[in-house]
Amino acid sequence: MSDQPPARPTRHHIWPITKRTLSKAWDDSIFSEAAQAAFWCALSLPPLLLGMLGSLAYLAPLFGPDTLPAIEEQLIGTSGRFFSQNVVNEIIAPTIYDIVRGARGEVVSLGFVISLWAGSSAISAFVDSVVEAHDQTPLRHPVRQRFYALGLYVVMLVCAVLTAPFIALGPRKISESIPESWDNVLQYGYYPVLVIVLVLAVTVLYRVSLPAPLPTHRLLVGAVLATAVFLIATVGLRIYLTWITATGYTYGALATPIAFLLFAFLLGFAIMIGAELNAAVQEEWPAPDTHARRLREWIEERTDTRNGADGTTS
């Protein structure tokens, strides 16, 4: 076996890495994994909104009486940038309005606790797919991984609840403070910021999902690919749904649920293809251990050495 370091990445490696990524994705049943993620996303949407809006029903009034309606408007508006109008009007918006009406009472009920487990199912599906893409499934027991996904979901929910008032009120406060001539800057700057936030969110998901995580900068390539695939695919799906509706061919009452499942499928597909790219790059150019892993190994080595020395003296 050669001790020489692997060759530096060049444009000649693009095609081999592409083939390896597609091959790994096929071997890991990317379509089945994406369909599974779509199924759990559909089941997790109401519990996710219940957990978030139920908590915000207590927190949002501290920022003013208009905060919770502003958050509802922000959620629906952001959903409209990704999903088709039918999905927003018939699934997401009614779910949000129904939950907000009884949100405060649900938080103190057993149903809210159960919703935490149900809402974490989508996160669990994403974690499973990322771990499988990197062939790290044996490193974490399935039961432990399920509870680990629950912990990630709770942390994500807390972060969403704490930041939602600022995200909802921030742009409005900024628009009131800046000159009117800057309104276009604020309007068009929204999309680049949204893309950057999506890339960072996917990168964090890749990092925290792995039992043996890779350095953060090595995960950015897959996160950029996942974000690009999702955005391009959703735009294409919205164009297709608009066209198919205009032609008069529909699925009747099933049209909106099917559209939501297709959007969720594209999300799962994008996250997994990005993870497969990161795994393919890792196989070609193995990354060194992260600083946290080195520190943990150093502490374990020092502890073993000290225990060995104590055993010898005794």
C-alpha positions as a LaTeX table, in Angstrom:
\begin{tabular}{lrrr}
\hline
Residue & $x$ (\AA) & $y$ (\AA) & $z$ (\AA) \\
\hline
Met1 & 0.00 & 0.00 & 0.00 \\
Ser2 & 1.45 & 3.38 & $-1.00$ \\
Asp3 & 2.27 & 5.94 & 1.69 \\
Gln4 & 2.09 & 8.83 & $-0.76$ \\
Pro5 & $-0.64$ & 11.40 & $-0.04$ \\
Pro6 & $-3.59$ & 11.49 & $-2.44$ \\
Ala7 & $-3.39$ & 13.81 & $-5.42$ \\
Arg8 & $-4.66$ & 17.35 & $-5.01$ \\
Pro9 & $-8.17$ & 17.98 & $-6.40$ \\
Thr10 & $-8.24$ & 19.29 & $-9.97$ \\
Arg11 & $-10.87$ & 19.68 & $-12.67$ \\
His12 & $-9.90$ & 16.22 & $-13.93$ \\
His13 & $-11.37$ & 14.74 & $-10.74$ \\
Ile14 & $-14.85$ & 16.17 & $-11.35$ \\
Trp15 & $-16.10$ & 13.32 & $-13.53$ \\
Pro16 & $-14.71$ & 10.47 & $-11.33$ \\
Ile17 & $-16.18$ & 12.10 & $-8.21$ \\
Thr18 & $-19.50$ & 12.58 & $-10.01$ \\
Lys19 & $-19.60$ & 8.91 & $-11.01$ \\
Arg20 & $-18.68$ & 7.79 & $-7.51$ \\
Thr21 & $-21.37$ & 10.04 & $-5.99$ \\
Leu22 & $-24.07$ & 8.70 & $-8.32$ \\
Ser23 & $-22.92$ & 5.12 & $-7.77$ \\
Lys24 & $-23.01$ & 5.50 & $-3.98$ \\
Ala25 & $-26.40$ & 7.19 & $-4.16$ \\
Trp26 & $-27.82$ & 4.30 & $-6.18$ \\
Asp27 & $-26.28$ & 1.69 & $-3.87$ \\
Asp28 & $-27.79$ & 3.46 & $-0.85$ \\
Ser29 & $-31.25$ & 3.52 & $-2.49$ \\
Ile30 & $-31.50$ & 7.29 & $-2.65$ \\
Phe31 & $-35.02$ & 7.22 & $-4.08$ \\
Ser32 & $-36.29$ & 4.97 & $-1.29$ \\
Glu33 & $-34.59$ & 7.09 & 1.36 \\
Ala34 & $-36.01$ & 10.30 & $-0.14$ \\
Ala35 & $-39.50$ & 8.77 & $-0.28$ \\
Gln36 & $-39.18$ & 7.70 & 3.37 \\
Ala37 & $-38.09$ & 11.22 & 4.33 \\
Ala38 & $-41.07$ & 12.67 & 2.42 \\
Phe39 & $-43.46$ & 10.37 & 4.29 \\
Trp40 & $-42.09$ & 11.38 & 7.68 \\
Cys41 & $-42.04$ & 15.07 & 6.68 \\
Ala42 & $-45.75$ & 14.85 & 5.93 \\
Leu43 & $-46.49$ & 13.21 & 9.29 \\
Ser44 & $-44.15$ & 15.57 & 11.18 \\
Leu45 & $-45.50$ & 18.87 & 9.85 \\
Pro46 & $-48.44$ & 19.29 & 12.29 \\
Pro47 & $-46.41$ & 18.23 & 15.38 \\
Leu48 & $-43.55$ & 20.50 & 14.27 \\
Leu49 & $-45.87$ & 23.50 & 13.95 \\
Leu50 & $-47.60$ & 22.58 & 17.21 \\
Gly51 & $-44.30$ & 22.55 & 19.09 \\
Met52 & $-43.09$ & 25.79 & 17.57 \\
Leu53 & $-46.29$ & 27.85 & 17.58 \\
Gly54 & $-47.43$ & 26.44 & 20.91 \\
Ser55 & $-44.24$ & 27.69 & 22.55 \\
Leu56 & $-44.38$ & 30.99 & 20.69 \\
Ala57 & $-47.89$ & 31.58 & 22.02 \\
Tyr58 & $-46.22$ & 32.25 & 25.39 \\
Leu59 & $-43.02$ & 33.93 & 24.19 \\
Ala60 & $-44.19$ & 36.12 & 21.29 \\
Pro61 & $-46.47$ & 38.45 & 23.33 \\
Leu62 & $-43.36$ & 39.61 & 25.23 \\
Phe63 & $-42.25$ & 41.33 & 22.01 \\
Gly64 & $-45.61$ & 42.96 & 21.32 \\
Pro65 & $-49.17$ & 41.96 & 20.41 \\
Asp66 & $-48.39$ & 41.87 & 16.69 \\
Thr67 & $-45.47$ & 39.45 & 16.99 \\
Leu68 & $-47.35$ & 36.15 & 16.69 \\
Pro69 & $-49.38$ & 37.29 & 13.65 \\
Ala70 & $-46.13$ & 38.53 & 12.10 \\
Ile71 & $-44.54$ & 35.10 & 12.66 \\
Glu72 & $-47.56$ & 33.40 & 11.07 \\
Glu73 & $-47.28$ & 35.73 & 8.08 \\
Gln74 & $-43.54$ & 35.06 & 7.83 \\
Leu75 & $-44.02$ & 31.29 & 7.94 \\
Ile76 & $-46.69$ & 31.36 & 5.24 \\
Gly77 & $-44.72$ & 33.82 & 3.11 \\
Thr78 & $-41.52$ & 31.77 & 3.32 \\
Ser79 & $-43.45$ & 28.58 & 2.51 \\
Gly80 & $-44.82$ & 30.29 & $-0.58$ \\
Arg81 & $-41.27$ & 30.80 & $-1.88$ \\
Phe82 & $-40.68$ & 27.04 & $-1.95$ \\
Phe83 & $-44.05$ & 25.30 & $-2.23$ \\
Ser84 & $-46.80$ & 25.76 & $-4.77$ \\
Gln85 & $-49.72$ & 28.05 & $-3.91$ \\
Asn86 & $-52.12$ & 25.12 & $-3.54$ \\
Val87 & $-49.88$ & 23.46 & $-0.95$ \\
Val88 & $-49.59$ & 26.71 & 1.00 \\
Asn89 & $-53.29$ & 27.58 & 0.85 \\
Glu90 & $-54.72$ & 24.11 & 1.48 \\
Ile91 & $-52.16$ & 22.46 & 3.83 \\
Ile92 & $-49.65$ & 24.80 & 5.45 \\
Ala93 & $-51.74$ & 27.94 & 6.10 \\
Pro94 & $-54.83$ & 26.11 & 7.51 \\
Thr95 & $-52.59$ & 23.99 & 9.73 \\
Ile96 & $-50.89$ & 27.10 & 11.11 \\
Tyr97 & $-54.19$ & 28.89 & 11.78 \\
Asp98 & $-55.75$ & 25.85 & 13.47 \\
Ile99 & $-52.75$ & 25.29 & 15.72 \\
Val100 & $-52.45$ & 28.94 & 16.75 \\
Arg101 & $-56.07$ & 29.01 & 17.94 \\
Gly102 & $-55.45$ & 26.31 & 20.55 \\
Ala103 & $-51.67$ & 26.54 & 20.89 \\
Arg104 & $-51.44$ & 27.76 & 24.49 \\
Gly105 & $-53.57$ & 24.92 & 25.84 \\
Glu106 & $-51.73$ & 22.23 & 23.86 \\
Val107 & $-48.33$ & 23.13 & 25.31 \\
Val108 & $-49.32$ & 21.97 & 28.79 \\
Ser109 & $-50.99$ & 18.77 & 27.58 \\
Leu110 & $-49.70$ & 15.25 & 27.04 \\
Gly111 & $-50.30$ & 15.75 & 23.33 \\
Phe112 & $-47.49$ & 18.30 & 23.20 \\
Val113 & $-45.04$ & 15.78 & 24.68 \\
Ile114 & $-46.16$ & 13.17 & 22.16 \\
Ser115 & $-45.79$ & 15.75 & 19.38 \\
Leu116 & $-42.09$ & 16.09 & 20.22 \\
Trp117 & $-41.55$ & 12.42 & 19.38 \\
Ala118 & $-43.72$ & 12.57 & 16.27 \\
Gly119 & $-42.18$ & 15.83 & 15.09 \\
Ser120 & $-38.67$ & 14.42 & 15.37 \\
Ser121 & $-39.44$ & 11.63 & 12.87 \\
Ala122 & $-38.42$ & 13.77 & 9.90 \\
Ile123 & $-35.15$ & 14.74 & 11.58 \\
Ser124 & $-34.55$ & 11.07 & 12.33 \\
Ala125 & $-35.06$ & 10.17 & 8.65 \\
Phe126 & $-32.54$ & 12.82 & 7.57 \\
Val127 & $-30.00$ & 11.73 & 10.20 \\
Asp128 & $-30.35$ & 8.09 & 9.13 \\
Ser129 & $-29.78$ & 8.96 & 5.45 \\
Val130 & $-26.70$ & 11.10 & 6.18 \\
Val131 & $-25.19$ & 8.42 & 8.42 \\
Glu132 & $-25.86$ & 5.72 & 5.83 \\
Ala133 & $-24.32$ & 7.81 & 3.06 \\
His134 & $-21.06$ & 7.99 & 5.03 \\
Asp135 & $-21.15$ & 4.27 & 5.94 \\
Gln136 & $-21.15$ & 5.12 & 9.66 \\
Thr137 & $-24.29$ & 3.17 & 10.57 \\
Pro138 & $-22.41$ & 0.64 & 12.79 \\
Leu139 & $-20.96$ & 3.47 & 14.91 \\
Arg140 & $-24.28$ & 4.34 & 16.58 \\
His141 & $-26.98$ & 1.97 & 17.84 \\
Pro142 & $-30.36$ & 2.48 & 16.08 \\
Val143 & $-32.20$ & 3.11 & 19.36 \\
Arg144 & $-29.56$ & 5.56 & 20.49 \\
Gln145 & $-29.71$ & 7.28 & 17.11 \\
Arg146 & $-33.49$ & 7.68 & 17.39 \\
Phe147 & $-33.18$ & 9.42 & 20.74 \\
Tyr148 & $-30.26$ & 11.41 & 19.40 \\
Ala149 & $-32.54$ & 12.67 & 16.60 \\
Leu150 & $-35.13$ & 13.57 & 19.24 \\
Gly151 & $-32.49$ & 15.64 & 21.06 \\
Leu152 & $-31.54$ & 17.40 & 17.82 \\
Tyr153 & $-35.19$ & 18.16 & 17.18 \\
Val154 & $-35.67$ & 19.67 & 20.64 \\
Val155 & $-32.55$ & 21.83 & 20.23 \\
Met156 & $-33.74$ & 22.93 & 16.78 \\
Leu157 & $-37.19$ & 23.71 & 18.17 \\
Val158 & $-35.75$ & 25.83 & 20.99 \\
Cys159 & $-33.54$ & 27.75 & 18.54 \\
Ala160 & $-36.52$ & 28.32 & 16.21 \\
Val161 & $-38.70$ & 29.57 & 19.06 \\
Leu162 & $-36.02$ & 31.96 & 20.35 \\
Thr163 & $-35.11$ & 33.39 & 16.95 \\
Ala164 & $-38.57$ & 33.52 & 15.33 \\
Pro165 & $-39.61$ & 36.88 & 16.89 \\
Phe166 & $-36.40$ & 38.54 & 15.70 \\
Ile167 & $-36.67$ & 37.02 & 12.21 \\
Ala168 & $-40.29$ & 38.12 & 11.90 \\
Leu169 & $-39.86$ & 41.63 & 13.29 \\
Gly170 & $-36.29$ & 42.31 & 12.14 \\
Pro171 & $-36.95$ & 43.11 & 8.45 \\
Arg172 & $-39.92$ & 45.30 & 9.38 \\
Lys173 & $-37.87$ & 47.31 & 11.90 \\
Ile174 & $-35.02$ & 47.63 & 9.42 \\
Ser175 & $-37.34$ & 48.81 & 6.63 \\
Glu176 & $-38.75$ & 51.46 & 8.97 \\
Ser177 & $-35.27$ & 52.74 & 9.82 \\
Ile178 & $-33.61$ & 52.90 & 6.39 \\
Pro179 & $-34.34$ & 55.42 & 3.61 \\
Glu180 & $-36.97$ & 54.46 & 1.03 \\
Ser181 & $-34.29$ & 54.43 & $-1.68$ \\
Trp182 & $-32.80$ & 51.35 & 0.03 \\
Asp183 & $-36.02$ & 49.32 & $-0.13$ \\
Asn184 & $-34.90$ & 47.53 & $-3.29$ \\
Val185 & $-31.66$ & 46.51 & $-1.59$ \\
Leu186 & $-33.60$ & 45.01 & 1.29 \\
Gln187 & $-36.05$ & 43.29 & $-1.05$ \\
Tyr188 & $-33.48$ & 41.71 & $-3.37$ \\
Gly189 & $-31.02$ & 40.98 & $-0.58$ \\
Tyr190 & $-33.56$ & 38.63 & 1.02 \\
Tyr191 & $-32.92$ & 35.83 & $-1.45$ \\
Pro192 & $-29.11$ & 35.67 & $-1.15$ \\
Val193 & $-29.44$ & 35.69 & 2.63 \\
Leu194 & $-32.03$ & 32.90 & 2.44 \\
Val195 & $-29.71$ & 30.78 & 0.28 \\
Ile196 & $-26.79$ & 31.32 & 2.68 \\
Val197 & $-28.98$ & 30.35 & 5.65 \\
Leu198 & $-30.07$ & 27.17 & 3.85 \\
Val199 & $-26.45$ & 26.22 & 3.08 \\
Leu200 & $-25.42$ & 26.79 & 6.70 \\
Ala201 & $-28.42$ & 24.83 & 8.01 \\
Val202 & $-27.65$ & 21.83 & 5.78 \\
Thr203 & $-23.96$ & 22.02 & 6.78 \\
Val204 & $-24.92$ & 21.93 & 10.47 \\
Leu205 & $-27.23$ & 18.97 & 9.80 \\
Tyr206 & $-24.40$ & 17.07 & 8.10 \\
Arg207 & $-22.01$ & 17.88 & 10.94 \\
Val208 & $-24.22$ & 16.93 & 13.87 \\
Ser209 & $-25.67$ & 13.81 & 12.21 \\
Leu210 & $-22.42$ & 11.88 & 11.89 \\
Pro211 & $-21.06$ & 9.81 & 14.80 \\
Ala212 & $-17.56$ & 10.57 & 13.49 \\
Pro213 & $-18.05$ & 14.05 & 12.03 \\
Leu214 & $-15.91$ & 15.55 & 9.29 \\
Pro215 & $-14.40$ & 19.05 & 9.49 \\
Thr216 & $-17.06$ & 21.64 & 8.78 \\
His217 & $-15.35$ & 23.06 & 5.69 \\
Arg218 & $-15.37$ & 19.59 & 4.11 \\
Leu219 & $-19.17$ & 19.49 & 4.37 \\
Leu220 & $-19.82$ & 22.78 & 2.58 \\
Val221 & $-19.48$ & 21.25 & $-0.90$ \\
Gly222 & $-22.30$ & 18.80 & $-0.29$ \\
Ala223 & $-24.40$ & 21.48 & 1.44 \\
Val224 & $-24.07$ & 23.78 & $-1.58$ \\
Leu225 & $-25.04$ & 20.93 & $-3.90$ \\
Ala226 & $-28.03$ & 19.99 & $-1.73$ \\
Thr227 & $-29.26$ & 23.59 & $-1.62$ \\
Ala228 & $-28.82$ & 24.05 & $-5.38$ \\
Val229 & $-30.59$ & 20.76 & $-6.18$ \\
Phe230 & $-33.49$ & 21.58 & $-3.87$ \\
Leu231 & $-33.98$ & 25.14 & $-5.15$ \\
Ile232 & $-33.70$ & 24.20 & $-8.82$ \\
Ala233 & $-35.94$ & 21.15 & $-8.40$ \\
Thr234 & $-38.61$ & 23.10 & $-6.51$ \\
Val235 & $-38.66$ & 25.80 & $-9.19$ \\
Gly236 & $-39.03$ & 23.10 & $-11.85$ \\
Leu237 & $-41.78$ & 21.36 & $-9.88$ \\
Arg238 & $-43.68$ & 24.62 & $-9.41$ \\
Ile239 & $-43.49$ & 25.31 & $-13.16$ \\
Tyr240 & $-44.69$ & 21.78 & $-13.89$ \\
Leu241 & $-47.59$ & 22.01 & $-11.43$ \\
Thr242 & $-48.64$ & 25.37 & $-12.89$ \\
Trp243 & $-48.55$ & 23.93 & $-16.40$ \\
Ile244 & $-50.37$ & 20.70 & $-15.55$ \\
Thr245 & $-53.08$ & 22.68 & $-13.74$ \\
Ala246 & $-53.51$ & 24.98 & $-16.73$ \\
Thr247 & $-54.03$ & 21.99 & $-19.02$ \\
Gly248 & $-56.93$ & 20.74 & $-16.92$ \\
Tyr249 & $-55.27$ & 17.45 & $-15.88$ \\
Thr250 & $-55.39$ & 17.13 & $-12.09$ \\
Tyr251 & $-55.49$ & 14.46 & $-9.40$ \\
Gly252 & $-58.67$ & 15.88 & $-7.90$ \\
Ala253 & $-58.70$ & 16.00 & $-4.10$ \\
Leu254 & $-55.31$ & 14.25 & $-3.99$ \\
Ala255 & $-53.54$ & 16.95 & $-6.01$ \\
Thr256 & $-52.43$ & 19.08 & $-3.05$ \\
Pro257 & $-51.19$ & 16.21 & $-0.78$ \\
Ile258 & $-49.30$ & 14.71 & $-3.74$ \\
Ala259 & $-47.70$ & 18.08 & $-4.47$ \\
Phe260 & $-46.59$ & 18.42 & $-0.83$ \\
Leu261 & $-45.12$ & 14.91 & $-0.87$ \\
Leu262 & $-43.22$ & 15.72 & $-4.07$ \\
Phe263 & $-41.70$ & 18.83 & $-2.47$ \\
Ala264 & $-40.76$ & 16.80 & 0.62 \\
Phe265 & $-39.30$ & 14.08 & $-1.62$ \\
Leu266 & $-37.09$ & 16.67 & $-3.36$ \\
Leu267 & $-35.89$ & 17.91 & 0.03 \\
Gly268 & $-34.90$ & 14.40 & 1.11 \\
Phe269 & $-33.29$ & 13.69 & $-2.26$ \\
Ala270 & $-31.27$ & 16.92 & $-2.13$ \\
Ile271 & $-30.01$ & 16.30 & 1.41 \\
Met272 & $-28.95$ & 12.76 & 0.59 \\
Ile273 & $-27.23$ & 13.57 & $-2.72$ \\
Gly274 & $-25.23$ & 16.26 & $-0.90$ \\
Ala275 & $-24.25$ & 13.75 & 1.77 \\
Glu276 & $-23.23$ & 11.24 & $-0.90$ \\
Leu277 & $-20.98$ & 13.87 & $-2.52$ \\
Asn278 & $-19.30$ & 14.59 & 0.82 \\
Ala279 & $-18.79$ & 10.86 & 1.35 \\
Ala280 & $-17.31$ & 10.43 & $-2.14$ \\
Val281 & $-14.89$ & 13.32 & $-1.56$ \\
Gln282 & $-13.96$ & 11.85 & 1.83 \\
Glu283 & $-13.13$ & 8.49 & 0.22 \\
Glu284 & $-10.90$ & 10.16 & $-2.38$ \\
Trp285 & $-9.25$ & 12.67 & $-0.03$ \\
Pro286 & $-9.63$ & 11.51 & 3.60 \\
Ala287 & $-9.89$ & 14.45 & 5.98 \\
Pro288 & $-7.86$ & 14.61 & 9.19 \\
Asp289 & $-9.65$ & 14.18 & 12.49 \\
Thr290 & $-11.50$ & 17.20 & 13.81 \\
His291 & $-9.99$ & 19.19 & 16.68 \\
Ala292 & $-12.70$ & 17.93 & 19.04 \\
Arg293 & $-11.91$ & 14.32 & 18.13 \\
Arg294 & $-8.17$ & 14.86 & 18.60 \\
Leu295 & $-8.79$ & 16.45 & 21.99 \\
Arg296 & $-11.05$ & 13.55 & 23.03 \\
Glu297 & $-8.46$ & 10.98 & 21.91 \\
Trp298 & $-5.70$ & 12.88 & 23.74 \\
Ile299 & $-7.75$ & 12.93 & 26.96 \\
Glu300 & $-8.51$ & 9.21 & 26.62 \\
Glu301 & $-4.84$ & 8.46 & 26.00 \\
Arg302 & $-3.76$ & 10.48 & 29.05 \\
Thr303 & $-6.43$ & 8.79 & 31.16 \\
Asp304 & $-5.33$ & 5.31 & 30.05 \\
Thr305 & $-1.69$ & 6.19 & 30.70 \\
Arg306 & $-2.48$ & 7.49 & 34.19 \\
Asn307 & $-4.61$ & 4.45 & 35.01 \\
Gly308 & $-1.83$ & 2.17 & 33.79 \\
Ala309 & 0.73 & 3.98 & 35.92 \\
Asp310 & $-1.52$ & 3.77 & 38.99 \\
Gly311 & $-2.01$ & 0.04 & 38.41 \\
Thr312 & 1.76 & $-0.52$ & 38.17 \\
Thr313 & 2.56 & 1.32 & 41.39 \\
Ser314 & $-0.17$ & $-0.48$ & 43.32 \\
\hline
\end{tabular}
